[in-house]
Amino acid sequence: QVQLVESGGGLVQVGKSLRLSCAGSGSIFSINAMGWYRQAPGKQRELVASITSDEITNYADAVKGRFTISRDNAKNAVYLQMNSLKPEDTAVYYCNAKIVRRSAWGRRNEYDYWGQGTQVTVSS
């Protein structure tokens, strides 16, 4: 009933830019923190950037100054602007959202939802 749909991945050359988008749909009461993770072959999934409901942001050291995370609460969306891309940025990028859902009885719970992943490839 709730899903995150990602878009914007692709193949780019070193130094170029991409903008990733992720929008939630379905039975959503509210969304708390949102973030972007990435996983390269043979490596663990790592946090790239996160943003709270109060728009407090956090970035991995490797992307500071190059990537910018933002959100649009009216659209249940989160974005990742990726500039000055490097080959080491190549990975599958996943959108994550902590979504609050409410039952007919008024009970609220927070759930982790993930996008399907989108491939970002940066060629040298």
mmCIF file with all atom_site columns, C-alpha atoms in Angstrom:
data_model
loop_
_atom_site.group_PDB
_atom_site.id
_atom_site.type_symbol
_atom_site.label_atom_id
_atom_site.label_alt_id
_atom_site.label_comp_id
_atom_site.label_asym_id
_atom_site.label_entity_id
_atom_site.label_seq_id
_atom_site.pdbx_PDB_ins_code
_atom_site.Cartn_x
_atom_site.Cartn_y
_atom_site.Cartn_z
_atom_site.occupancy
_atom_site.B_iso_or_equiv
_atom_site.pdbx_formal_charge
_atom_site.auth_seq_id
_atom_site.auth_comp_id
_atom_site.auth_asym_id
_atom_site.auth_atom_id
_atom_site.pdbx_PDB_model_num
ATOM 1   C CA . GLN A 1 1   ? 0.000  0.000  0.000   1.00 0.00 ? 1   GLN A CA 1
ATOM 2   C CA . VAL A 1 2   ? 3.054  2.240  0.357   1.00 0.00 ? 2   VAL A CA 1
ATOM 3   C CA . GLN A 1 3   ? 5.882  2.393  -2.111  1.00 0.00 ? 3   GLN A CA 1
ATOM 4   C CA . LEU A 1 4   ? 8.858  4.558  -2.985  1.00 0.00 ? 4   LEU A CA 1
ATOM 5   C CA . VAL A 1 5   ? 9.537  5.167  -6.644  1.00 0.00 ? 5   VAL A CA 1
ATOM 6   C CA . GLU A 1 6   ? 13.005 6.300  -7.694  1.00 0.00 ? 6   GLU A CA 1
ATOM 7   C CA . SER A 1 7   ? 14.225 7.902  -10.883 1.00 0.00 ? 7   SER A CA 1
ATOM 8   C CA . GLY A 1 8   ? 17.188 9.803  -12.255 1.00 0.00 ? 8   GLY A CA 1
ATOM 9   C CA . GLY A 1 9   ? 19.996 7.264  -12.333 1.00 0.00 ? 9   GLY A CA 1
ATOM 10  C CA . GLY A 1 10  ? 22.154 6.703  -15.371 1.00 0.00 ? 10  GLY A CA 1
ATOM 11  C CA . LEU A 1 11  ? 25.578 6.742  -16.957 1.00 0.00 ? 11  LEU A CA 1
ATOM 12  C CA . VAL A 1 12  ? 27.603 9.948  -16.832 1.00 0.00 ? 12  VAL A CA 1
ATOM 13  C CA . GLN A 1 13  ? 31.180 11.082 -17.294 1.00 0.00 ? 13  GLN A CA 1
ATOM 14  C CA . VAL A 1 14  ? 33.488 12.234 -14.528 1.00 0.00 ? 14  VAL A CA 1
ATOM 15  C CA . GLY A 1 15  ? 32.657 15.734 -13.330 1.00 0.00 ? 15  GLY A CA 1
ATOM 16  C CA . LYS A 1 16  ? 29.072 15.700 -14.551 1.00 0.00 ? 16  LYS A CA 1
ATOM 17  C CA . SER A 1 17  ? 25.849 15.783 -12.546 1.00 0.00 ? 17  SER A CA 1
ATOM 18  C CA . LEU A 1 18  ? 22.783 13.686 -11.853 1.00 0.00 ? 18  LEU A CA 1
ATOM 19  C CA . ARG A 1 19  ? 19.660 14.361 -9.839  1.00 0.00 ? 19  ARG A CA 1
ATOM 20  C CA . LEU A 1 20  ? 17.949 11.441 -8.143  1.00 0.00 ? 20  LEU A CA 1
ATOM 21  C CA . SER A 1 21  ? 14.292 11.636 -7.173  1.00 0.00 ? 21  SER A CA 1
ATOM 22  C CA . CYS A 1 22  ? 12.208 9.485  -4.869  1.00 0.00 ? 22  CYS A CA 1
ATOM 23  C CA . ALA A 1 23  ? 8.505  9.909  -4.170  1.00 0.00 ? 23  ALA A CA 1
ATOM 24  C CA . GLY A 1 24  ? 6.322  8.060  -1.720  1.00 0.00 ? 24  GLY A CA 1
ATOM 25  C CA . SER A 1 25  ? 2.758  7.079  -2.473  1.00 0.00 ? 25  SER A CA 1
ATOM 26  C CA . GLY A 1 26  ? -0.038 5.205  -0.770  1.00 0.00 ? 26  GLY A CA 1
ATOM 27  C CA . SER A 1 27  ? -1.347 5.323  2.769   1.00 0.00 ? 27  SER A CA 1
ATOM 28  C CA . ILE A 1 28  ? 1.066  7.814  4.322   1.00 0.00 ? 28  ILE A CA 1
ATOM 29  C CA . PHE A 1 29  ? 0.271  9.779  7.443   1.00 0.00 ? 29  PHE A CA 1
ATOM 30  C CA . SER A 1 30  ? 3.632  11.505 7.574   1.00 0.00 ? 30  SER A CA 1
ATOM 31  C CA . ILE A 1 31  ? 7.279  10.891 6.806   1.00 0.00 ? 31  ILE A CA 1
ATOM 32  C CA . ASN A 1 32  ? 10.023 11.281 9.356   1.00 0.00 ? 32  ASN A CA 1
ATOM 33  C CA . ALA A 1 33  ? 13.648 10.961 8.268   1.00 0.00 ? 33  ALA A CA 1
ATOM 34  C CA . MET A 1 34  ? 14.526 10.236 4.647   1.00 0.00 ? 34  MET A CA 1
ATOM 35  C CA . GLY A 1 35  ? 17.842 9.310  3.145   1.00 0.00 ? 35  GLY A CA 1
ATOM 36  C CA . TRP A 1 36  ? 19.901 7.924  0.323   1.00 0.00 ? 36  TRP A CA 1
ATOM 37  C CA . TYR A 1 37  ? 22.130 4.874  0.607   1.00 0.00 ? 37  TYR A CA 1
ATOM 38  C CA . ARG A 1 38  ? 24.426 3.284  -1.915  1.00 0.00 ? 38  ARG A CA 1
ATOM 39  C CA . GLN A 1 39  ? 26.051 -0.073 -2.411  1.00 0.00 ? 39  GLN A CA 1
ATOM 40  C CA . ALA A 1 40  ? 28.930 -0.843 -4.733  1.00 0.00 ? 40  ALA A CA 1
ATOM 41  C CA . PRO A 1 41  ? 29.850 -4.407 -5.762  1.00 0.00 ? 41  PRO A CA 1
ATOM 42  C CA . GLY A 1 42  ? 31.673 -6.207 -2.968  1.00 0.00 ? 42  GLY A CA 1
ATOM 43  C CA . LYS A 1 43  ? 31.062 -3.411 -0.471  1.00 0.00 ? 43  LYS A CA 1
ATOM 44  C CA . GLN A 1 44  ? 28.620 -2.791 2.333   1.00 0.00 ? 44  GLN A CA 1
ATOM 45  C CA . ARG A 1 45  ? 25.658 -0.515 1.930   1.00 0.00 ? 45  ARG A CA 1
ATOM 46  C CA . GLU A 1 46  ? 26.512 2.933  3.224   1.00 0.00 ? 46  GLU A CA 1
ATOM 47  C CA . LEU A 1 47  ? 24.617 6.070  4.083   1.00 0.00 ? 47  LEU A CA 1
ATOM 48  C CA . VAL A 1 48  ? 25.180 8.838  1.559   1.00 0.00 ? 48  VAL A CA 1
ATOM 49  C CA . ALA A 1 49  ? 22.939 11.548 2.974   1.00 0.00 ? 49  ALA A CA 1
ATOM 50  C CA . SER A 1 50  ? 19.965 11.910 5.260   1.00 0.00 ? 50  SER A CA 1
ATOM 51  C CA . ILE A 1 51  ? 17.453 14.602 6.094   1.00 0.00 ? 51  ILE A CA 1
ATOM 52  C CA . THR A 1 52  ? 15.105 14.837 9.051   1.00 0.00 ? 52  THR A CA 1
ATOM 53  C CA . SER A 1 53  ? 11.552 16.138 9.076   1.00 0.00 ? 53  SER A CA 1
ATOM 54  C CA . ASP A 1 54  ? 13.023 19.413 10.348  1.00 0.00 ? 54  ASP A CA 1
ATOM 55  C CA . GLU A 1 55  ? 15.407 19.444 7.365   1.00 0.00 ? 55  GLU A CA 1
ATOM 56  C CA . ILE A 1 56  ? 18.546 18.740 9.359   1.00 0.00 ? 56  ILE A CA 1
ATOM 57  C CA . THR A 1 57  ? 20.981 17.134 6.934   1.00 0.00 ? 57  THR A CA 1
ATOM 58  C CA . ASN A 1 58  ? 23.885 14.748 7.289   1.00 0.00 ? 58  ASN A CA 1
ATOM 59  C CA . TYR A 1 59  ? 26.394 13.696 4.634   1.00 0.00 ? 59  TYR A CA 1
ATOM 60  C CA . ALA A 1 60  ? 29.058 11.074 4.265   1.00 0.00 ? 60  ALA A CA 1
ATOM 61  C CA . ASP A 1 61  ? 32.511 12.656 4.192   1.00 0.00 ? 61  ASP A CA 1
ATOM 62  C CA . ALA A 1 62  ? 33.088 11.339 0.685   1.00 0.00 ? 62  ALA A CA 1
ATOM 63  C CA . VAL A 1 63  ? 30.241 13.407 -0.760  1.00 0.00 ? 63  VAL A CA 1
ATOM 64  C CA . LYS A 1 64  ? 30.325 16.585 1.322   1.00 0.00 ? 64  LYS A CA 1
ATOM 65  C CA . GLY A 1 65  ? 30.439 19.658 -0.857  1.00 0.00 ? 65  GLY A CA 1
ATOM 66  C CA . ARG A 1 66  ? 29.349 17.715 -3.930  1.00 0.00 ? 66  ARG A CA 1
ATOM 67  C CA . PHE A 1 67  ? 25.947 16.213 -3.081  1.00 0.00 ? 67  PHE A CA 1
ATOM 68  C CA . THR A 1 68  ? 22.878 17.972 -1.732  1.00 0.00 ? 68  THR A CA 1
ATOM 69  C CA . ILE A 1 69  ? 19.849 16.266 -0.231  1.00 0.00 ? 69  ILE A CA 1
ATOM 70  C CA . SER A 1 70  ? 16.479 18.005 -0.086  1.00 0.00 ? 70  SER A CA 1
ATOM 71  C CA . ARG A 1 71  ? 12.843 17.117 0.449   1.00 0.00 ? 71  ARG A CA 1
ATOM 72  C CA . ASP A 1 72  ? 9.399  18.274 -0.579  1.00 0.00 ? 72  ASP A CA 1
ATOM 73  C CA . ASN A 1 73  ? 6.896  17.276 2.071   1.00 0.00 ? 73  ASN A CA 1
ATOM 74  C CA . ALA A 1 74  ? 3.902  18.236 -0.074  1.00 0.00 ? 74  ALA A CA 1
ATOM 75  C CA . LYS A 1 75  ? 5.013  15.632 -2.611  1.00 0.00 ? 75  LYS A CA 1
ATOM 76  C CA . ASN A 1 76  ? 6.356  13.068 -0.121  1.00 0.00 ? 76  ASN A CA 1
ATOM 77  C CA . ALA A 1 77  ? 9.585  13.321 -2.056  1.00 0.00 ? 77  ALA A CA 1
ATOM 78  C CA . VAL A 1 78  ? 13.316 13.388 -1.429  1.00 0.00 ? 78  VAL A CA 1
ATOM 79  C CA . TYR A 1 79  ? 16.008 14.381 -3.904  1.00 0.00 ? 79  TYR A CA 1
ATOM 80  C CA . LEU A 1 80  ? 19.744 13.977 -4.236  1.00 0.00 ? 80  LEU A CA 1
ATOM 81  C CA . GLN A 1 81  ? 21.617 16.455 -6.389  1.00 0.00 ? 81  GLN A CA 1
ATOM 82  C CA . MET A 1 82  ? 24.929 14.868 -7.319  1.00 0.00 ? 82  MET A CA 1
ATOM 83  C CA . ASN A 1 83  ? 27.600 17.176 -8.727  1.00 0.00 ? 83  ASN A CA 1
ATOM 84  C CA . SER A 1 84  ? 31.255 16.669 -9.642  1.00 0.00 ? 84  SER A CA 1
ATOM 85  C CA . LEU A 1 85  ? 30.725 12.942 -9.897  1.00 0.00 ? 85  LEU A CA 1
ATOM 86  C CA . LYS A 1 86  ? 33.689 10.613 -9.510  1.00 0.00 ? 86  LYS A CA 1
ATOM 87  C CA . PRO A 1 87  ? 34.184 6.982  -10.565 1.00 0.00 ? 87  PRO A CA 1
ATOM 88  C CA . GLU A 1 88  ? 34.058 5.950  -6.911  1.00 0.00 ? 88  GLU A CA 1
ATOM 89  C CA . ASP A 1 89  ? 30.471 7.220  -6.777  1.00 0.00 ? 89  ASP A CA 1
ATOM 90  C CA . THR A 1 90  ? 29.453 4.305  -8.986  1.00 0.00 ? 90  THR A CA 1
ATOM 91  C CA . ALA A 1 91  ? 26.906 2.215  -7.090  1.00 0.00 ? 91  ALA A CA 1
ATOM 92  C CA . VAL A 1 92  ? 23.276 1.288  -6.782  1.00 0.00 ? 92  VAL A CA 1
ATOM 93  C CA . TYR A 1 93  ? 21.518 4.071  -4.919  1.00 0.00 ? 93  TYR A CA 1
ATOM 94  C CA . TYR A 1 94  ? 18.562 3.343  -2.664  1.00 0.00 ? 94  TYR A CA 1
ATOM 95  C CA . CYS A 1 95  ? 15.990 5.733  -1.286  1.00 0.00 ? 95  CYS A CA 1
ATOM 96  C CA . ASN A 1 96  ? 14.886 5.184  2.306   1.00 0.00 ? 96  ASN A CA 1
ATOM 97  C CA . ALA A 1 97  ? 12.003 6.716  4.211   1.00 0.00 ? 97  ALA A CA 1
ATOM 98  C CA . LYS A 1 98  ? 10.666 6.267  7.717   1.00 0.00 ? 98  LYS A CA 1
ATOM 99  C CA . ILE A 1 99  ? 6.946  6.460  7.087   1.00 0.00 ? 99  ILE A CA 1
ATOM 100 C CA . VAL A 1 100 ? 4.261  6.858  9.731   1.00 0.00 ? 100 VAL A CA 1
ATOM 101 C CA . ARG A 1 101 ? 1.037  5.042  8.966   1.00 0.00 ? 101 ARG A CA 1
ATOM 102 C CA . ARG A 1 102 ? -2.225 5.232  10.893  1.00 0.00 ? 102 ARG A CA 1
ATOM 103 C CA . SER A 1 103 ? -4.797 2.499  11.234  1.00 0.00 ? 103 SER A CA 1
ATOM 104 C CA . ALA A 1 104 ? -8.573 2.952  11.331  1.00 0.00 ? 104 ALA A CA 1
ATOM 105 C CA . TRP A 1 105 ? -8.304 2.767  15.115  1.00 0.00 ? 105 TRP A CA 1
ATOM 106 C CA . GLY A 1 106 ? -5.894 5.678  15.241  1.00 0.00 ? 106 GLY A CA 1
ATOM 107 C CA . ARG A 1 107 ? -2.809 3.651  16.036  1.00 0.00 ? 107 ARG A CA 1
ATOM 108 C CA . ARG A 1 108 ? 0.372  5.041  14.515  1.00 0.00 ? 108 ARG A CA 1
ATOM 109 C CA . ASN A 1 109 ? 3.592  3.226  13.729  1.00 0.00 ? 109 ASN A CA 1
ATOM 110 C CA . GLU A 1 110 ? 6.802  4.040  11.894  1.00 0.00 ? 110 GLU A CA 1
ATOM 111 C CA . TYR A 1 111 ? 8.014  1.726  9.153   1.00 0.00 ? 111 TYR A CA 1
ATOM 112 C CA . ASP A 1 112 ? 11.145 1.584  7.034   1.00 0.00 ? 112 ASP A CA 1
ATOM 113 C CA . TYR A 1 113 ? 10.523 1.639  3.303   1.00 0.00 ? 113 TYR A CA 1
ATOM 114 C CA . TRP A 1 114 ? 13.039 1.290  0.508   1.00 0.00 ? 114 TRP A CA 1
ATOM 115 C CA . GLY A 1 115 ? 13.046 2.170  -3.136  1.00 0.00 ? 115 GLY A CA 1
ATOM 116 C CA . GLN A 1 116 ? 13.913 -0.412 -5.758  1.00 0.00 ? 116 GLN A CA 1
ATOM 117 C CA . GLY A 1 117 ? 17.373 1.031  -6.333  1.00 0.00 ? 117 GLY A CA 1
ATOM 118 C CA . THR A 1 118 ? 18.762 2.940  -9.282  1.00 0.00 ? 118 THR A CA 1
ATOM 119 C CA . GLN A 1 119 ? 22.139 2.414  -10.923 1.00 0.00 ? 119 GLN A CA 1
ATOM 120 C CA . VAL A 1 120 ? 24.582 5.307  -11.089 1.00 0.00 ? 120 VAL A CA 1
ATOM 121 C CA . THR A 1 121 ? 27.666 4.713  -13.204 1.00 0.00 ? 121 THR A CA 1
ATOM 122 C CA . VAL A 1 122 ? 30.433 7.289  -13.548 1.00 0.00 ? 122 VAL A CA 1
ATOM 123 C CA . SER A 1 123 ? 32.927 6.651  -16.329 1.00 0.00 ? 123 SER A CA 1
ATOM 124 C CA . SER A 1 124 ? 36.498 7.910  -16.280 1.00 0.00 ? 124 SER A CA 1
#
